[in-house]
Short mmCIF file of C-alpha atoms in Angstrom, two decimals:
data_model
loop_
_atom_site.label_atom_id
_atom_site.label_comp_id
_atom_site.label_asym_id
_atom_site.label_seq_id
_atom_site.Cartn_x
_atom_site.Cartn_y
_atom_site.Cartn_z
CA MET A 116 -82.62 -59.48 -81.62
CA ARG A 117 -82.05 -57.65 -84.92
CA GLU A 118 -84.69 -54.99 -85.53
CA ARG A 119 -87.11 -55.87 -88.29
CA ARG A 120 -86.85 -53.66 -91.38
CA PRO A 121 -90.38 -52.49 -92.22
CA THR A 122 -91.54 -53.07 -95.79
CA VAL A 123 -93.23 -50.40 -97.89
CA TRP A 124 -96.51 -52.30 -97.57
CA ALA A 125 -96.22 -52.50 -93.79
CA VAL A 126 -95.50 -48.79 -93.42
CA GLY A 127 -98.31 -47.99 -95.85
CA ALA A 128 -100.73 -50.17 -93.85
CA VAL A 129 -99.96 -48.43 -90.55
CA MET A 130 -100.19 -45.00 -92.21
CA ALA A 131 -103.54 -45.97 -93.72
CA ALA A 132 -104.75 -47.07 -90.28
CA ALA A 133 -103.61 -43.74 -88.82
CA LEU A 134 -105.47 -41.91 -91.58
CA PHE A 135 -108.69 -43.87 -90.99
CA TRP A 136 -108.55 -43.40 -87.22
CA SER A 137 -107.73 -39.71 -87.43
CA SER A 138 -110.65 -39.10 -89.79
CA SER A 139 -113.13 -40.56 -87.29
CA TYR A 140 -113.34 -37.32 -85.26
CA ALA A 141 -114.29 -35.11 -88.19
CA VAL A 142 -116.65 -37.76 -89.56
CA THR A 143 -118.29 -38.27 -86.16
CA LYS A 144 -118.75 -34.49 -85.83
CA ARG A 145 -120.68 -34.51 -89.10
CA VAL A 146 -122.78 -37.55 -88.14
CA LEU A 147 -123.74 -35.94 -84.82
CA GLU A 148 -125.55 -33.22 -86.73
CA ASP A 149 -128.14 -35.84 -87.67
CA VAL A 150 -127.81 -38.67 -85.12
CA GLY A 151 -127.49 -38.55 -81.31
CA PRO A 152 -124.13 -39.47 -79.73
CA LEU A 153 -125.49 -42.65 -78.08
CA SER A 154 -127.30 -43.79 -81.23
CA THR A 155 -124.19 -43.08 -83.31
CA GLY A 156 -122.15 -45.42 -81.11
CA ALA A 157 -124.87 -48.09 -81.12
CA ILE A 158 -125.11 -48.17 -84.93
CA ARG A 159 -121.37 -47.99 -85.47
CA PHE A 160 -120.36 -50.76 -83.11
CA THR A 161 -123.29 -53.04 -83.87
CA LEU A 162 -122.20 -52.97 -87.52
CA ALA A 163 -118.58 -53.54 -86.46
CA ALA A 164 -119.57 -56.48 -84.22
CA LEU A 165 -121.54 -58.07 -87.08
CA LEU A 166 -118.60 -57.70 -89.48
CA LEU A 167 -116.13 -59.10 -86.96
CA GLY A 168 -118.50 -61.97 -86.11
CA VAL A 169 -118.77 -62.97 -89.76
CA THR A 170 -114.97 -62.70 -90.16
CA VAL A 171 -114.33 -64.92 -87.13
CA ARG A 172 -116.84 -67.52 -88.32
CA LEU A 173 -115.41 -67.64 -91.85
CA SER A 174 -111.78 -67.73 -90.70
CA ARG A 175 -109.93 -70.88 -91.72
CA ARG A 176 -108.11 -70.88 -88.39
CA ARG A 177 -110.89 -70.59 -85.84
CA PRO A 178 -109.41 -68.90 -82.72
CA ALA A 179 -109.48 -70.73 -79.40
CA ARG A 180 -112.57 -69.84 -77.40
CA PRO A 181 -111.73 -67.84 -74.25
CA ASP A 182 -112.64 -69.50 -70.98
CA PRO A 183 -115.57 -68.10 -68.91
CA ARG A 184 -113.32 -65.93 -66.73
CA GLN A 185 -111.57 -64.46 -69.78
CA ARG A 186 -114.92 -63.79 -71.47
CA ARG A 187 -116.13 -61.86 -68.43
CA GLN A 188 -112.94 -59.78 -68.42
CA LEU A 189 -113.09 -59.20 -72.17
CA HIS A 190 -116.74 -58.16 -71.99
CA LEU A 191 -116.04 -55.82 -69.07
CA SER A 192 -113.06 -54.28 -70.86
CA GLY A 193 -115.16 -53.92 -74.01
CA PHE A 194 -117.90 -52.14 -72.08
CA LEU A 195 -115.34 -49.80 -70.51
CA GLY A 196 -113.24 -49.20 -73.63
CA ILE A 197 -116.07 -48.99 -76.16
CA THR A 198 -119.32 -48.03 -74.43
CA VAL A 199 -117.97 -45.75 -71.69
CA TYR A 200 -115.07 -44.37 -73.70
CA PHE A 201 -117.03 -43.64 -76.86
CA ILE A 202 -119.95 -42.10 -74.98
CA LEU A 203 -117.46 -39.64 -73.50
CA GLU A 204 -115.78 -39.17 -76.88
CA ASN A 205 -118.99 -38.69 -78.88
CA VAL A 206 -120.50 -36.27 -76.38
CA GLY A 207 -117.13 -34.51 -76.06
CA VAL A 208 -116.80 -34.11 -79.84
CA ASP A 209 -120.41 -32.91 -80.02
CA LEU A 210 -119.69 -30.14 -77.47
CA SER A 211 -116.13 -29.37 -78.63
CA THR A 212 -114.43 -29.65 -82.02
CA ALA A 213 -112.92 -32.47 -84.06
CA SER A 214 -109.52 -30.73 -84.00
CA ASP A 215 -109.52 -30.54 -80.18
CA ALA A 216 -110.44 -34.22 -80.00
CA SER A 217 -107.62 -35.22 -82.38
CA LEU A 218 -105.05 -33.42 -80.24
CA ILE A 219 -106.34 -34.47 -76.81
CA VAL A 220 -106.58 -38.14 -77.77
CA ALA A 221 -102.85 -38.07 -78.55
CA THR A 222 -102.24 -37.98 -74.77
CA TYR A 223 -104.05 -41.29 -74.13
CA PRO A 224 -101.03 -43.63 -74.37
CA LEU A 225 -99.32 -41.62 -71.65
CA MET A 226 -102.47 -41.70 -69.49
CA THR A 227 -102.25 -45.49 -69.73
CA MET A 228 -98.63 -45.33 -68.52
CA LEU A 229 -99.71 -43.23 -65.53
CA VAL A 230 -102.46 -45.71 -64.62
CA GLU A 231 -99.92 -48.55 -64.82
CA LEU A 232 -97.61 -46.52 -62.58
CA VAL A 233 -100.33 -46.03 -59.94
CA LEU A 234 -101.69 -49.58 -60.03
CA PHE A 235 -98.56 -51.64 -60.65
CA ARG A 236 -95.76 -49.31 -59.56
CA THR A 237 -94.34 -49.57 -63.07
CA ARG A 238 -90.99 -47.81 -63.32
CA MET A 239 -91.01 -44.72 -65.53
CA PRO A 240 -87.64 -43.81 -67.09
CA LEU A 241 -86.71 -40.13 -67.37
CA PRO A 242 -87.66 -39.77 -71.08
CA ARG A 243 -91.12 -41.14 -70.27
CA VAL A 244 -91.57 -38.75 -67.36
CA ALA A 245 -90.54 -35.86 -69.59
CA GLY A 246 -92.99 -37.08 -72.24
CA VAL A 247 -95.87 -37.19 -69.75
CA LEU A 248 -95.14 -33.66 -68.55
CA LEU A 249 -94.84 -32.30 -72.10
CA ALA A 250 -98.03 -34.01 -73.30
CA THR A 251 -99.89 -32.69 -70.22
CA ALA A 252 -98.69 -29.15 -70.99
CA GLY A 253 -99.80 -29.55 -74.60
CA ALA A 254 -103.24 -30.82 -73.56
CA PHE A 255 -103.57 -27.84 -71.19
CA LEU A 256 -102.89 -25.46 -74.09
CA VAL A 257 -105.53 -27.15 -76.24
CA VAL A 258 -108.18 -27.16 -73.48
CA ARG A 259 -107.46 -23.56 -72.48
CA ASN A 260 -107.75 -22.51 -76.11
CA GLY A 261 -111.11 -24.29 -76.28
CA ALA A 262 -112.39 -22.42 -73.24
CA GLU A 263 -111.27 -19.06 -74.64
CA VAL A 264 -112.72 -19.61 -78.11
CA GLY A 265 -115.80 -21.74 -77.49
CA GLY A 266 -116.75 -20.89 -73.92
CA GLY A 267 -118.10 -23.31 -71.32
CA SER A 268 -119.55 -25.80 -73.81
CA ARG A 269 -116.29 -26.42 -75.67
CA TRP A 270 -114.37 -26.50 -72.38
CA LEU A 271 -116.74 -29.17 -71.04
CA GLY A 272 -116.32 -31.18 -74.24
CA ASP A 273 -112.54 -31.07 -73.87
CA VAL A 274 -112.79 -32.19 -70.24
CA LEU A 275 -115.03 -35.12 -71.24
CA LEU A 276 -112.44 -36.11 -73.85
CA LEU A 277 -109.75 -36.10 -71.15
CA LEU A 278 -111.96 -38.25 -68.89
CA GLY A 279 -112.33 -40.60 -71.84
CA GLY A 280 -108.57 -41.07 -71.66
CA LEU A 281 -108.92 -42.46 -68.14
CA ALA A 282 -111.60 -44.90 -69.32
CA TRP A 283 -109.31 -45.91 -72.18
CA ALA A 284 -106.41 -46.43 -69.79
CA GLY A 285 -108.54 -48.66 -67.57
CA TYR A 286 -109.63 -50.62 -70.61
CA ASN A 287 -106.02 -51.18 -71.66
CA VAL A 288 -104.97 -52.47 -68.25
CA LEU A 289 -107.94 -54.85 -67.99
CA GLY A 290 -107.79 -55.93 -71.63
CA LYS A 291 -104.10 -56.74 -71.37
CA GLN A 292 -104.80 -59.24 -68.60
CA ALA A 293 -107.79 -60.76 -70.38
CA SER A 294 -106.14 -61.23 -73.78
CA ALA A 295 -103.45 -63.73 -72.70
CA GLY A 296 -103.31 -66.66 -75.10
CA GLN A 297 -105.99 -65.19 -77.36
CA ASP A 298 -105.87 -64.24 -81.00
CA ALA A 299 -106.27 -60.49 -81.69
CA MET A 300 -109.38 -60.99 -83.84
CA SER A 301 -111.12 -63.02 -81.12
CA VAL A 302 -110.26 -60.40 -78.48
CA THR A 303 -111.58 -57.62 -80.67
CA TYR A 304 -114.78 -59.52 -81.47
CA HIS A 305 -115.70 -60.22 -77.83
CA GLN A 306 -114.89 -56.68 -76.74
CA THR A 307 -116.81 -55.11 -79.61
CA LEU A 308 -119.80 -57.38 -78.94
CA ALA A 309 -119.98 -56.23 -75.31
CA GLY A 310 -119.43 -52.60 -76.27
CA ALA A 311 -122.17 -52.70 -78.88
CA ALA A 312 -124.60 -54.27 -76.37
CA GLY A 313 -123.84 -51.49 -73.87
CA PHE A 314 -124.39 -48.84 -76.54
CA LEU A 315 -127.69 -50.39 -77.65
CA LEU A 316 -128.99 -50.12 -74.07
CA ALA A 317 -127.68 -46.57 -73.67
CA SER A 318 -129.19 -45.48 -76.99
CA LEU A 319 -132.67 -46.12 -75.56
CA LEU A 320 -132.22 -42.80 -73.73
CA GLU A 321 -132.43 -41.14 -77.15
CA ALA A 322 -135.42 -43.17 -78.34
CA GLY A 323 -137.65 -40.09 -78.40
CA ASP A 324 -135.31 -38.42 -80.89
CA TRP A 325 -134.79 -41.38 -83.21
CA ARG A 326 -135.29 -40.70 -86.90
CA MET A 327 -133.95 -42.11 -90.12
CA PRO A 328 -130.54 -40.49 -90.79
CA ASP A 329 -130.07 -38.89 -94.19
CA ALA A 330 -128.03 -40.54 -96.92
CA THR A 331 -124.83 -38.70 -95.99
CA ALA A 332 -125.02 -39.58 -92.29
CA SER A 333 -125.87 -43.20 -93.12
CA SER A 334 -122.88 -43.57 -95.43
CA LEU A 335 -120.59 -41.97 -92.85
CA LEU A 336 -121.84 -44.38 -90.16
CA VAL A 337 -120.93 -47.28 -92.45
CA TYR A 338 -117.51 -45.67 -92.97
CA LEU A 339 -116.96 -45.42 -89.20
CA ALA A 340 -117.85 -49.08 -88.72
CA VAL A 341 -116.05 -50.57 -91.72
CA ALA A 342 -113.03 -48.31 -92.25
CA CYS A 343 -112.32 -47.01 -88.73
CA SER A 344 -113.53 -49.80 -86.45
CA VAL A 345 -112.58 -52.84 -88.53
CA GLY A 346 -110.35 -51.77 -91.43
CA GLY A 347 -108.01 -49.67 -89.29
CA PHE A 348 -107.56 -52.55 -86.85
CA LEU A 349 -106.72 -55.05 -89.59
CA LEU A 350 -104.32 -52.68 -91.35
CA TYR A 351 -102.54 -51.74 -88.13
CA ASN A 352 -102.00 -55.32 -87.06
CA TYR A 353 -100.80 -56.27 -90.56
CA GLY A 354 -98.12 -53.60 -90.29
CA LEU A 355 -97.37 -54.30 -86.63
CA ARG A 356 -96.43 -57.91 -87.38
CA ARG A 357 -93.86 -56.72 -89.93
CA MET A 358 -92.06 -53.93 -88.08
CA ALA A 359 -90.74 -52.96 -84.67
CA SER A 360 -93.48 -51.78 -82.32
CA SER A 361 -91.59 -48.54 -81.69
CA VAL A 362 -91.69 -47.76 -85.43
CA ALA A 363 -95.44 -48.42 -85.59
CA VAL A 364 -96.11 -46.23 -82.56
CA ASN A 365 -94.05 -43.39 -84.03
CA ILE A 366 -96.06 -43.58 -87.25
CA LEU A 367 -99.23 -43.25 -85.15
CA ASN A 368 -97.98 -39.84 -84.04
CA LEU A 369 -99.41 -38.76 -87.40
CA VAL A 370 -102.94 -39.33 -86.06
CA PRO A 371 -103.37 -35.88 -84.45
CA VAL A 372 -101.82 -34.23 -87.52
CA PHE A 373 -104.16 -36.06 -89.90
CA GLY A 374 -107.04 -35.39 -87.50
CA VAL A 375 -106.56 -31.64 -87.51
CA VAL A 376 -106.26 -31.62 -91.32
CA GLY A 377 -109.49 -33.63 -91.52
CA ALA A 378 -111.27 -31.19 -89.19
CA VAL A 379 -110.29 -28.31 -91.46
CA VAL A 380 -111.16 -30.09 -94.73
CA ILE A 381 -114.32 -31.94 -93.67
CA ASN A 382 -115.80 -29.61 -91.06
CA GLY A 383 -114.32 -26.29 -92.12
CA GLU A 384 -112.87 -25.67 -88.65
CA THR A 385 -110.29 -22.93 -88.14
CA ILE A 386 -107.07 -23.71 -86.28
CA ARG A 387 -105.50 -21.20 -83.92
CA LEU A 388 -101.83 -20.87 -83.03
CA ALA A 389 -102.46 -22.14 -79.47
CA GLN A 390 -103.91 -25.38 -80.86
CA VAL A 391 -100.96 -25.84 -83.21
CA ALA A 392 -98.49 -25.24 -80.37
CA GLY A 393 -100.36 -27.61 -78.06
CA GLY A 394 -100.50 -30.30 -80.75
CA VAL A 395 -96.78 -30.06 -81.49
CA ILE A 396 -95.95 -30.32 -77.77
CA ILE A 397 -98.26 -33.33 -77.38
CA VAL A 398 -96.67 -35.18 -80.33
CA ILE A 399 -93.16 -34.50 -78.97
CA GLY A 400 -94.25 -35.69 -75.52
CA VAL A 401 -95.81 -38.89 -76.89
CA ALA A 402 -92.68 -39.62 -78.95
CA LEU A 403 -90.47 -39.14 -75.88
CA GLY A 404 -92.74 -41.31 -73.76
CA MET A 405 -92.58 -44.16 -76.27
CA VAL A 406 -88.82 -44.23 -76.88
CA GLU A 407 -87.91 -46.35 -73.86
CA ARG A 408 -91.06 -48.46 -74.18
CA GLY A 409 -90.25 -49.38 -77.78
CA ARG A 410 -86.69 -50.45 -76.92
CA GLY A 411 -87.96 -52.60 -74.10
CA ALA A 412 -90.48 -54.31 -76.32
CA GLU A 413 -87.78 -55.26 -78.79
CA ALA A 414 -85.53 -56.68 -76.12
CA LYS A 415 -87.85 -59.50 -75.15
CA PRO A 416 -88.69 -61.73 -78.10
CA ASP A 417 -90.23 -65.11 -77.50
CA ALA A 418 -88.29 -68.25 -78.17
CA GLY A 419 -89.67 -68.61 -81.65
CA GLY A 420 -88.77 -65.08 -82.67
CA SER A 421 -92.40 -64.05 -83.11
CA GLU A 422 -95.04 -62.65 -80.80
CA PRO A 423 -97.07 -64.99 -78.63
CA SER A 424 -100.74 -65.24 -79.48
CA GLY A 425 -102.69 -62.39 -78.00
CA THR A 426 -99.85 -59.92 -77.51
CA VAL A 427 -100.74 -58.00 -80.66
CA ALA A 428 -104.09 -57.08 -79.15
CA ALA A 429 -102.66 -56.17 -75.78
CA ARG A 430 -99.75 -54.15 -77.12
CA ALA A 431 -101.80 -52.33 -79.73
CA ALA A 432 -104.38 -51.40 -77.12
CA ALA A 433 -101.77 -50.12 -74.71
CA GLN A 434 -99.80 -48.20 -77.30
CA ALA A 435 -102.36 -47.00 -79.77
CA GLY A 436 -105.36 -45.82 -78.09
CA PRO A 437 -108.80 -45.41 -79.28
CA ALA A 438 -109.46 -43.52 -82.44
CA GLY A 439 -110.68 -46.10 -83.80
CA GLN A 440 -110.84 -48.76 -83.05
CA ALA A 441 -112.70 -51.99 -84.04
CA GLY A 442 -113.27 -51.56 -80.65
CA PRO A 443 -110.63 -50.45 -78.80
CA ALA A 444 -108.78 -53.85 -78.45
CA VAL A 445 -107.41 -51.91 -80.80
CA PRO A 446 -107.45 -47.37 -81.31
CA VAL A 447 -106.12 -45.68 -82.25
CA PRO A 448 -107.91 -44.36 -81.07
CA GLY A 449 -111.08 -42.38 -82.73
CA GLU A 450 -110.43 -45.07 -82.12
CA PRO A 451 -109.69 -46.63 -79.13
CA GLY A 452 -111.68 -49.57 -79.76
CA ALA A 453 -110.44 -53.03 -79.51
CA ALA A 454 -107.01 -54.39 -80.08
CA ALA A 455 -105.66 -51.59 -81.99
CA PRO A 456 -106.92 -47.51 -81.38
CA ALA A 457 -108.61 -47.99 -81.71
CA ALA A 458 -106.08 -45.40 -81.62
CA TYR A 459 -105.46 -43.30 -80.71
CA GLY A 460 -107.83 -45.90 -81.84
CA VAL A 461 -107.38 -49.81 -82.35
CA HIS A 462 -110.31 -48.35 -81.46
CA ASP A 463 -110.51 -46.18 -83.69
CA VAL A 464 -109.47 -50.47 -83.45
CA HIS A 465 -109.11 -47.98 -81.71
CA ASP A 466 -110.25 -48.20 -82.08
CA GLY A 467 -109.96 -50.11 -79.73
CA VAL A 468 -111.99 -49.74 -82.17
CA ARG A 469 -111.71 -46.28 -83.60
#
């Protein structure tokens, strides 16, 4: 199959998604000064679930309703990829720094590959193995730098962010199975709904500290929900439908770069040489790990020349990671989130929804 030539609009959409998802770490760091990590997640994903629910209801092409078994799997994956993942991310960012989070989250796609290897004996070509080893070395540099500069608290935050990668990987594996035959928007909606419900219950642990957030924190919470959790997901999938998946994934390598810049500009964080070195190694490792995966994806088109329904959500979740995700069906991470990072986060859509 001839590789699709990405349009300027498609590339711009994926870059915008990467920018939204990468900003979620610095924005979350600022929000956590005024709102607890569990309450931040509850507000963010409740707003995202409401927006997605309205979008699904108003859609001219109403997606097919998943069967009961699929709904259970989607809700479980949403709880794992949104509630569990973002609790670890929010607490990790609170203890560590936004720049550390941006760099560590870049290793999540490779963590997903390792989980697939353990559970499904998926073959890992040599470039992918090299990518995993490089990204692991880069993450070690970032975490060690955090321990040296910030002491035990920052080190613990970095470790929680790494554990979040395992939760994100589990979400991807489960979500991929549950999304078969489903439209990406429907997958994201059901996962975000379950994740928001889990966060609402968890936020009760902070009930004694609840207070009305100030105007800045409130506006940033709306930004996380609208731009990172929903907007990033929609932009990423717009671009993904118009370019090769390997091209989209390579563009998402900008997430940690944008994230570190955002941490410096928004939070005034200082970046040390060890962080820069670790980030560069991680990005190289992720790029190596994706090379073979991207070629394989292009080699298997469906009979009609377009993707089957539901594969956008599954592929975006597996490749992008939470940053942002409208719920990691996403991340991108910030945003793993639903079908996209969420990013990185298709969370943030995806985050998952990032």
